[in-house]
Amino acid sequence: MERSFFCCKDGKMKLPQRKAKSCICHMCGAHLNRLHSCLYCVFFGCFTKKHIHEHAKTKRHNLAIDLLYGGIYCFMCQDYIYDKDMEQIAKEEQRKAWKLQAFTPTVVSHYQCTMTGIGEKYSTWEPTKRELELLRHNPKRRKITTNCTIGLRGLINLGNTCFMNCIVQALTHTPLLRDFFLSDRHKCEMQSPSSCLVCEMSTLFQEFYSGHRSPHIPYRLLHLVWTHARHLAGYEQQDAHEFLIAALDVLHRHCKGDDNGKKANNPNHCNCIIDQIFTGGLQSDVTCQVCHGVSTTIDPFWDISLDLPGSSTPFWPLSPGSDGSVVNGESHVSGTTTLTDCLRRFTRPEHLGSSAKIKCSGCHSYQESTKQLTMKKLPIVACFHLKRFEHSAKLRRKITTYVSFPLELDMTPFMASSKESRMNGQYQQPTDSLNNDNKYSLFAVVNHQGTLESGHYTSFIRQHKDQWFKCDDAIITKASIKDVLDSEGLTS
């Protein structure tokens, strides 16, 4: 690899006199996409979109610096190179940037305080002298194998808190959420970090993946839940689904430093880790029965709540596979309801009737209409809630209808785009090789045993591709795929 410098006749390095006015890509104007700066001339280019590559090829300027991390990239080697002097310069420049931001990175608190406004919102880790000494005296490293149980840890029941424990197990085994917290990506925005639920979740992930096998006592988590979701406070039995939605809501608000919900919190315009992973878009089409005009609204959602046969809501079999065939990976036994059946019912057109007329913008009068829900945007992690607990004026009961669900689920038939294709006569049933973007793999199931008045929550979580475990508060046991698929299912 050749190295080039700007030199004077006397051999001393000469720095170029021109300076950049702003750090944006000179080709597309973006300031993201891993911006790199040419070390030969004043040029900034996107690494992701290969604008810096085009510059290097055209100008034969083969060295560039990553403006986020300070790494040097060689286009001849097609790799980042290590240079001790350049690494030291990068650290010094980073310290200067910290000072400009009125931030001194001398102490990193228990609540993951990180640098603000510069690069990624997390600080780089460097071992202390004490940690280096420990590493030298403990050269053995833990290897992650298919039989590894790291990440598996029971949770002590603190008094009817199984509803919380089963959801925590599901969240701590959500791959993207795990990667986010274990890489110290959380930057606390709260005025009082001790009241931040996101900070507590970060600590919880550290506890789960520390290698300790003794059950964890989530007393701080419970206290914060009681503080920020007061309807869940107390030792009475609570609903796991209700806890999930409350937890996501508080996590979403605390990611933004909003302690009381007074700030604007529209998930449609939020890029916090919770909304990046769990938020989808639900499209509602209301069609006038007179002029057939369509009014469309799109609302964010964190979960999909599905009605079951046996409830007071009208429900009928919709499955074409009731003869024992397999549809969407689900085994259809005659008379068995499937998750696909529930989704078909959720997305079917519903006649609103004469008692629910809407004012049509086309007719300028109140008319009967039909309403249909479809998925406009799918979340990265989809949560399906089976509405087993029925509360009405006449009765309160638990619906015990068995619902089969698959390990792999294709959501393409329930997309708004699929509905439009069907209306245009172009829709075809997708094959296994198509539309992988709409396919989901099961990794957690929450179950409820017992009655509406008295019961117990447990969960199944996937540790590796085919490794399943049952989490029953403090007790973790190995489970088979059959155990998972035969379970009742409340939330998955």
XYZ file of C-alpha atoms in Angstrom:
492
model
C 0.000 0.000 0.000
C 1.387 3.397 -0.910
C 1.164 6.338 1.480
C 1.133 9.923 0.250
C 1.685 13.187 2.124
C 1.830 16.854 1.210
C 5.490 17.852 1.624
C 7.652 20.988 1.366
C 11.059 20.971 -0.260
C 12.665 20.795 3.178
C 10.852 17.479 3.832
C 8.421 18.795 6.434
C 4.755 17.959 6.092
C 2.662 20.695 4.577
C -1.020 20.752 5.336
C -3.433 21.838 2.597
C -4.659 25.378 3.166
C -8.243 24.883 1.960
C -10.854 24.010 4.562
C -14.308 22.513 4.151
C -17.266 24.789 4.793
C -19.574 21.938 5.766
C -19.354 18.167 6.116
C -21.849 16.878 3.562
C -21.477 14.535 0.640
C -20.293 16.559 -2.353
C -22.325 14.345 -4.703
C -25.730 13.889 -3.009
C -25.671 16.489 -0.221
C -26.387 13.951 2.545
C -24.640 14.137 5.920
C -25.317 10.510 6.871
C -24.487 7.229 5.060
C -21.036 6.872 6.723
C -19.442 10.059 5.444
C -15.716 9.815 4.546
C -13.243 12.595 3.764
C -10.547 12.295 1.115
C -7.023 12.688 2.546
C -5.680 14.165 -0.712
C -8.162 16.979 -1.346
C -11.206 18.642 0.132
C -13.905 16.121 -0.777
C -16.580 14.408 1.316
C -18.464 11.386 0.020
C -20.939 8.732 1.201
C -19.379 5.340 1.873
C -22.750 3.534 1.823
C -23.717 4.953 -1.582
C -20.079 4.548 -2.805
C -19.690 8.223 -3.704
C -16.275 8.275 -1.996
C -15.362 5.153 -4.000
C -16.198 6.924 -7.263
C -14.022 9.877 -6.242
C -11.112 7.576 -5.331
C -11.336 5.762 -8.658
C -11.601 8.938 -10.733
C -8.928 10.979 -8.930
C -6.752 8.059 -7.793
C -6.962 9.386 -4.254
C -6.704 6.087 -2.414
C -6.941 7.156 1.230
C -10.010 8.463 3.085
C -10.946 8.922 6.729
C -14.223 7.854 8.334
C -15.598 11.055 9.903
C -17.623 9.120 12.500
C -14.950 6.866 13.986
C -11.666 8.246 12.592
C -10.642 5.046 10.788
C -8.455 5.226 7.641
C -9.737 3.361 4.570
C -7.416 2.302 1.731
C -9.156 1.832 -1.616
C -6.251 -0.220 -2.976
C -6.476 -2.691 -0.074
C -10.281 -2.280 0.074
C -10.075 -2.355 3.851
C -9.557 -0.159 6.885
C -5.946 0.120 7.999
C -4.504 0.645 11.463
C -2.153 3.530 12.094
C -1.189 4.276 15.672
C -0.495 7.973 15.022
C -3.802 8.482 13.215
C -5.700 6.724 15.994
C -4.134 9.097 18.543
C -5.038 12.109 16.387
C -8.633 10.824 16.115
C -8.884 10.552 19.918
C -7.528 14.061 20.414
C -9.973 15.502 17.899
C -12.791 13.627 19.605
C -11.818 15.163 22.960
C -11.867 18.617 21.374
C -15.342 17.917 20.029
C -16.460 16.808 23.501
C -15.211 20.074 24.994
C -17.101 22.057 22.355
C -20.205 20.153 23.402
C -19.518 21.057 27.071
C -19.159 17.366 27.877
C -16.248 15.802 29.761
C -15.999 12.031 29.145
C -14.141 11.287 32.363
C -16.919 9.460 34.206
C -19.536 7.234 32.620
C -22.395 6.805 35.057
C -24.380 3.686 35.837
C -27.119 5.105 33.648
C -25.131 4.985 30.399
C -24.396 8.705 30.079
C -22.816 9.161 26.649
C -21.556 11.942 24.470
C -24.147 14.205 22.889
C -24.469 15.579 19.415
C -21.305 13.968 18.050
C -21.288 10.796 15.985
C -23.340 7.869 17.215
C -25.099 8.326 20.544
C -22.928 5.937 22.501
C -19.391 6.138 23.840
C -16.521 3.906 22.834
C -15.326 1.534 25.543
C -11.703 1.341 26.572
C -10.526 -1.015 29.304
C -9.123 0.491 32.477
C -5.792 -0.643 33.937
C -7.706 -2.816 36.399
C -9.724 -4.420 33.558
C -6.571 -5.028 31.486
C -5.018 -6.757 34.475
C -8.090 -8.964 34.878
C -8.039 -9.836 31.168
C -4.378 -10.835 31.380
C -5.001 -13.092 34.389
C -8.137 -14.632 32.843
C -7.246 -15.533 29.250
C -10.075 -18.050 28.905
C -12.972 -16.691 26.832
C -16.589 -17.805 26.790
C -17.625 -19.319 23.458
C -21.197 -19.073 22.218
C -22.325 -22.511 21.029
C -25.695 -23.942 20.013
C -26.033 -25.433 23.508
C -25.028 -22.222 25.285
C -27.477 -21.022 27.919
C -26.151 -17.467 28.286
C -29.102 -15.080 28.216
C -31.355 -17.551 30.026
C -32.228 -16.411 33.520
C -35.259 -16.856 35.732
C -37.136 -13.995 37.368
C -38.370 -14.048 40.942
C -42.137 -13.596 41.320
C -42.574 -10.587 43.622
C -46.245 -11.281 44.307
C -48.530 -11.952 41.312
C -45.895 -10.475 38.956
C -45.855 -13.400 36.510
C -47.628 -11.070 34.027
C -44.499 -8.888 34.047
C -41.956 -11.718 34.084
C -43.278 -13.414 30.944
C -43.212 -10.154 28.940
C -39.712 -9.311 30.193
C -38.525 -12.729 28.992
C -39.997 -12.039 25.544
C -38.442 -8.549 25.348
C -34.986 -9.657 26.501
C -34.983 -12.293 23.751
C -36.038 -9.884 21.015
C -32.875 -9.972 18.829
C -32.750 -6.319 17.726
C -33.601 -5.019 21.195
C -30.904 -7.264 22.677
C -28.306 -5.991 20.173
C -29.262 -2.375 20.893
C -28.863 -2.598 24.662
C -25.810 -4.867 24.719
C -23.926 -2.411 22.486
C -24.585 0.497 24.902
C -26.668 2.388 22.362
C -28.990 3.964 24.919
C -28.367 7.636 25.652
C -30.425 8.774 28.618
C -32.568 11.850 27.894
C -34.374 11.942 31.238
C -33.729 14.678 33.793
C -33.568 11.998 36.479
C -31.876 8.833 35.099
C -32.951 6.866 38.193
C -36.556 7.144 36.965
C -35.750 6.066 33.395
C -37.288 2.725 32.408
C -34.964 2.467 29.393
C -31.926 2.690 31.686
C -33.406 -0.076 33.826
C -33.995 -2.223 30.733
C -30.356 -1.647 29.773
C -29.292 -2.870 33.225
C -31.671 -5.828 32.901
C -30.061 -6.921 29.628
C -26.646 -6.743 31.301
C -27.968 -8.953 34.105
C -29.483 -11.481 31.702
C -26.329 -11.819 29.604
C -23.826 -11.644 32.483
C -23.601 -15.439 32.700
C -25.164 -15.580 36.182
C -27.571 -18.486 36.595
C -29.314 -17.521 39.801
C -32.789 -15.968 39.312
C -32.819 -12.192 38.999
C -34.993 -10.082 41.327
C -36.613 -7.353 39.173
C -37.646 -5.102 42.081
C -36.388 -1.887 40.440
C -38.264 -2.674 37.239
C -41.457 -3.329 39.199
C -41.064 -0.049 41.110
C -40.627 1.932 37.856
C -43.649 0.204 36.299
C -45.750 1.112 39.321
C -44.451 4.692 39.133
C -45.079 5.283 35.419
C -48.079 2.997 34.826
C -50.111 3.454 38.000
C -53.009 1.320 36.759
C -50.658 -1.678 37.094
C -49.564 -0.818 40.653
C -50.363 -3.201 43.490
C -50.187 -6.944 44.044
C -53.433 -7.861 42.278
C -53.331 -10.082 39.190
C -52.756 -8.045 36.029
C -53.023 -8.623 32.295
C -49.776 -9.464 30.450
C -50.934 -7.833 27.220
C -51.846 -4.658 29.076
C -48.382 -4.664 30.664
C -46.725 -5.087 27.239
C -48.495 -2.038 25.782
C -47.843 0.037 28.939
C -44.155 -0.957 28.931
C -43.704 -0.081 25.247
C -45.446 3.254 25.823
C -43.219 4.196 28.787
C -40.074 2.988 27.000
C -41.056 5.031 23.932
C -41.592 8.172 26.054
C -38.429 7.736 28.088
C -36.354 7.259 24.933
C -37.392 10.836 24.154
C -36.877 12.115 27.696
C -40.639 12.575 28.185
C -41.525 11.610 31.759
C -45.218 12.528 31.787
C -46.386 12.196 28.181
C -46.845 15.956 27.669
C -44.503 16.114 24.674
C -45.625 15.257 21.151
C -45.381 11.488 20.875
C -46.583 10.500 17.439
C -45.023 7.097 16.646
C -45.441 7.905 12.939
C -42.668 10.475 13.307
C -40.488 8.752 15.906
C -37.176 6.999 15.338
C -36.583 5.654 18.857
C -35.560 2.005 19.111
C -39.027 0.948 20.333
C -40.814 2.408 17.332
C -38.145 1.222 14.910
C -38.778 -2.354 16.046
C -42.442 -2.572 17.094
C -44.411 0.125 15.220
C -46.415 -0.728 12.108
C -49.032 1.114 10.105
C -52.677 -0.042 10.044
C -54.714 1.147 7.061
C -58.471 1.666 7.466
C -60.556 2.003 4.280
C -64.167 3.178 4.701
C -66.173 2.756 1.472
C -69.457 4.541 0.848
C -72.169 2.104 -0.293
C -73.748 4.719 -2.586
C -70.915 6.412 -4.504
C -68.209 3.853 -3.587
C -65.868 6.641 -2.551
C -63.073 5.497 -0.228
C -61.788 7.357 2.820
C -58.384 6.068 3.983
C -56.599 6.632 7.292
C -53.347 5.087 8.517
C -52.701 4.695 12.239
C -49.620 3.380 14.080
C -49.896 0.133 16.051
C -47.715 -1.886 18.403
C -49.823 -5.052 18.369
C -52.681 -6.726 16.512
C -55.567 -7.858 18.752
C -57.541 -10.727 17.218
C -61.063 -11.928 18.033
C -61.622 -15.644 18.638
C -64.483 -18.054 17.880
C -66.668 -18.410 20.929
C -66.681 -14.700 21.745
C -69.789 -12.542 21.523
C -68.327 -11.032 18.331
C -69.610 -12.913 15.222
C -66.957 -15.274 13.867
C -67.033 -18.048 11.277
C -64.430 -20.392 9.764
C -62.615 -18.703 6.914
C -59.884 -21.219 6.308
C -59.665 -22.934 2.916
C -57.621 -25.685 4.527
C -60.232 -27.139 6.854
C -59.850 -30.508 5.122
C -56.526 -31.166 6.861
C -54.179 -29.371 4.449
C -51.416 -26.932 5.332
C -51.896 -23.196 4.788
C -49.214 -20.607 5.721
C -47.252 -23.251 7.561
C -50.210 -24.158 9.797
C -51.577 -27.660 10.047
C -55.344 -27.499 9.532
C -57.350 -30.118 11.359
C -61.074 -30.136 10.710
C -62.737 -27.667 13.085
C -59.432 -26.131 14.267
C -59.034 -22.370 14.183
C -55.698 -21.016 12.978
C -53.887 -17.721 13.389
C -54.404 -17.186 9.658
C -58.174 -17.558 10.199
C -58.048 -14.837 12.835
C -56.075 -12.561 10.515
C -58.518 -13.171 7.666
C -61.355 -12.164 9.928
C -59.423 -9.100 11.120
C -58.871 -7.890 7.535
C -62.257 -8.787 6.012
C -64.684 -6.003 4.959
C -67.187 -5.197 7.704
C -70.585 -3.627 7.028
C -71.091 -0.815 9.542
C -74.908 -0.827 9.282
C -77.536 1.877 9.439
C -76.753 2.745 13.070
C -73.185 3.776 12.187
C -73.600 5.945 9.109
C -70.737 8.244 8.137
C -70.803 11.534 6.288
C -69.507 10.784 2.801
C -67.315 13.521 1.297
C -68.545 12.528 -2.168
C -72.272 12.385 -1.451
C -72.131 15.199 1.174
C -74.609 13.241 3.285
C -74.675 10.417 5.823
C -74.527 6.991 4.158
C -74.034 3.360 5.115
C -70.515 2.091 4.528
C -68.104 -0.822 4.838
C -64.810 -0.756 6.694
C -61.745 -2.860 5.992
C -58.440 -3.022 7.882
C -55.166 -4.007 6.178
C -51.462 -3.653 6.926
C -49.928 -0.625 5.270
C -46.539 -1.066 6.954
C -45.367 -4.114 8.849
C -43.231 -3.736 11.989
C -39.915 -5.565 12.293
C -41.339 -7.496 15.259
C -45.069 -8.283 15.062
C -47.042 -8.923 18.267
C -50.310 -10.849 17.897
C -52.714 -10.751 20.833
C -55.473 -13.364 21.034
C -58.419 -11.783 22.875
C -59.093 -14.600 25.328
C -60.454 -12.388 28.089
C -63.985 -11.201 27.319
C -65.504 -8.383 29.344
C -69.048 -7.330 28.529
C -72.140 -6.067 30.337
C -73.549 -9.599 30.485
C -70.510 -11.761 31.253
C -66.836 -11.941 32.153
C -65.035 -15.063 31.020
C -61.968 -16.587 29.418
C -62.290 -18.008 25.877
C -60.378 -21.303 25.735
C -60.685 -21.942 21.975
C -57.506 -23.616 20.695
C -55.742 -21.592 17.980
C -52.913 -23.172 16.017
C -50.052 -20.937 14.917
C -47.018 -21.593 12.680
C -43.280 -21.202 13.147
C -43.192 -19.129 9.939
C -45.935 -16.657 8.990
C -46.376 -14.850 5.661
C -48.289 -11.577 6.075
C -48.446 -10.776 2.332
C -52.183 -11.655 1.956
C -53.054 -9.108 4.655
C -51.141 -6.183 3.175
C -52.888 -3.125 1.724
C -50.903 -3.652 -1.480
C -52.333 -7.194 -1.792
C -55.866 -5.808 -1.443
C -55.195 -3.296 -4.231
C -53.792 -6.071 -6.424
C -56.892 -8.230 -5.826
C -59.143 -5.317 -6.751
C -57.155 -4.885 -9.980
C -57.333 -8.612 -10.691
C -53.550 -9.026 -10.444
C -53.109 -10.748 -7.082
C -51.640 -14.244 -6.973
C -51.096 -16.435 -3.935
C -47.422 -15.941 -3.009
C -45.046 -18.902 -3.182
C -42.375 -19.685 -0.612
C -39.699 -18.029 -2.754
C -41.452 -14.659 -3.007
C -41.921 -11.708 -0.665
C -39.565 -12.714 2.130
C -39.883 -9.156 3.484
C -43.365 -10.003 4.790
C -42.396 -13.275 6.472
C -41.977 -13.684 10.224
C -40.294 -16.320 12.381
C -41.742 -17.164 15.794
C -39.403 -16.457 18.727
C -41.699 -15.981 21.762
C -45.139 -17.112 22.974
C -46.909 -15.968 26.150
C -49.490 -18.311 27.697
C -52.107 -18.039 30.445
C -53.257 -21.012 32.479
C -56.341 -20.829 34.642
C -59.485 -18.736 34.696
C -60.240 -15.044 34.393
C -60.317 -14.689 38.185
C -57.257 -16.794 38.979
C -54.428 -17.866 36.713
C -50.726 -17.887 35.935
C -48.592 -16.614 33.030
C -45.652 -18.441 31.474
C -43.739 -17.954 28.244
C -41.788 -19.875 25.643
C -38.736 -18.183 24.177
C -36.377 -19.200 21.371
C -32.711 -19.106 22.384
C -31.192 -20.261 19.111
C -32.736 -21.336 15.817
C -34.308 -24.527 17.168
C -33.624 -24.195 20.912
C -36.808 -23.418 22.873
C -37.201 -22.910 26.625
C -40.168 -22.510 28.931
C -39.929 -19.604 31.390
C -42.046 -20.050 34.522
C -40.920 -17.204 36.783
C -37.670 -18.413 38.399
C -37.715 -21.806 36.647
C -36.292 -22.247 33.122
C -36.750 -25.642 31.456
C -35.992 -27.032 27.985
C -39.017 -27.246 25.677
C -39.699 -28.882 22.334
C -41.178 -27.205 19.276
C -44.247 -29.417 19.794
C -44.653 -28.002 23.326
C -44.611 -24.494 21.868
C -47.032 -25.128 19.014
C -49.442 -27.088 21.226
C -49.657 -24.276 23.789
C -52.759 -22.147 24.156
C -51.156 -18.878 23.105
C -52.145 -15.438 24.333
C -49.529 -13.177 22.795
C -46.880 -14.121 20.231
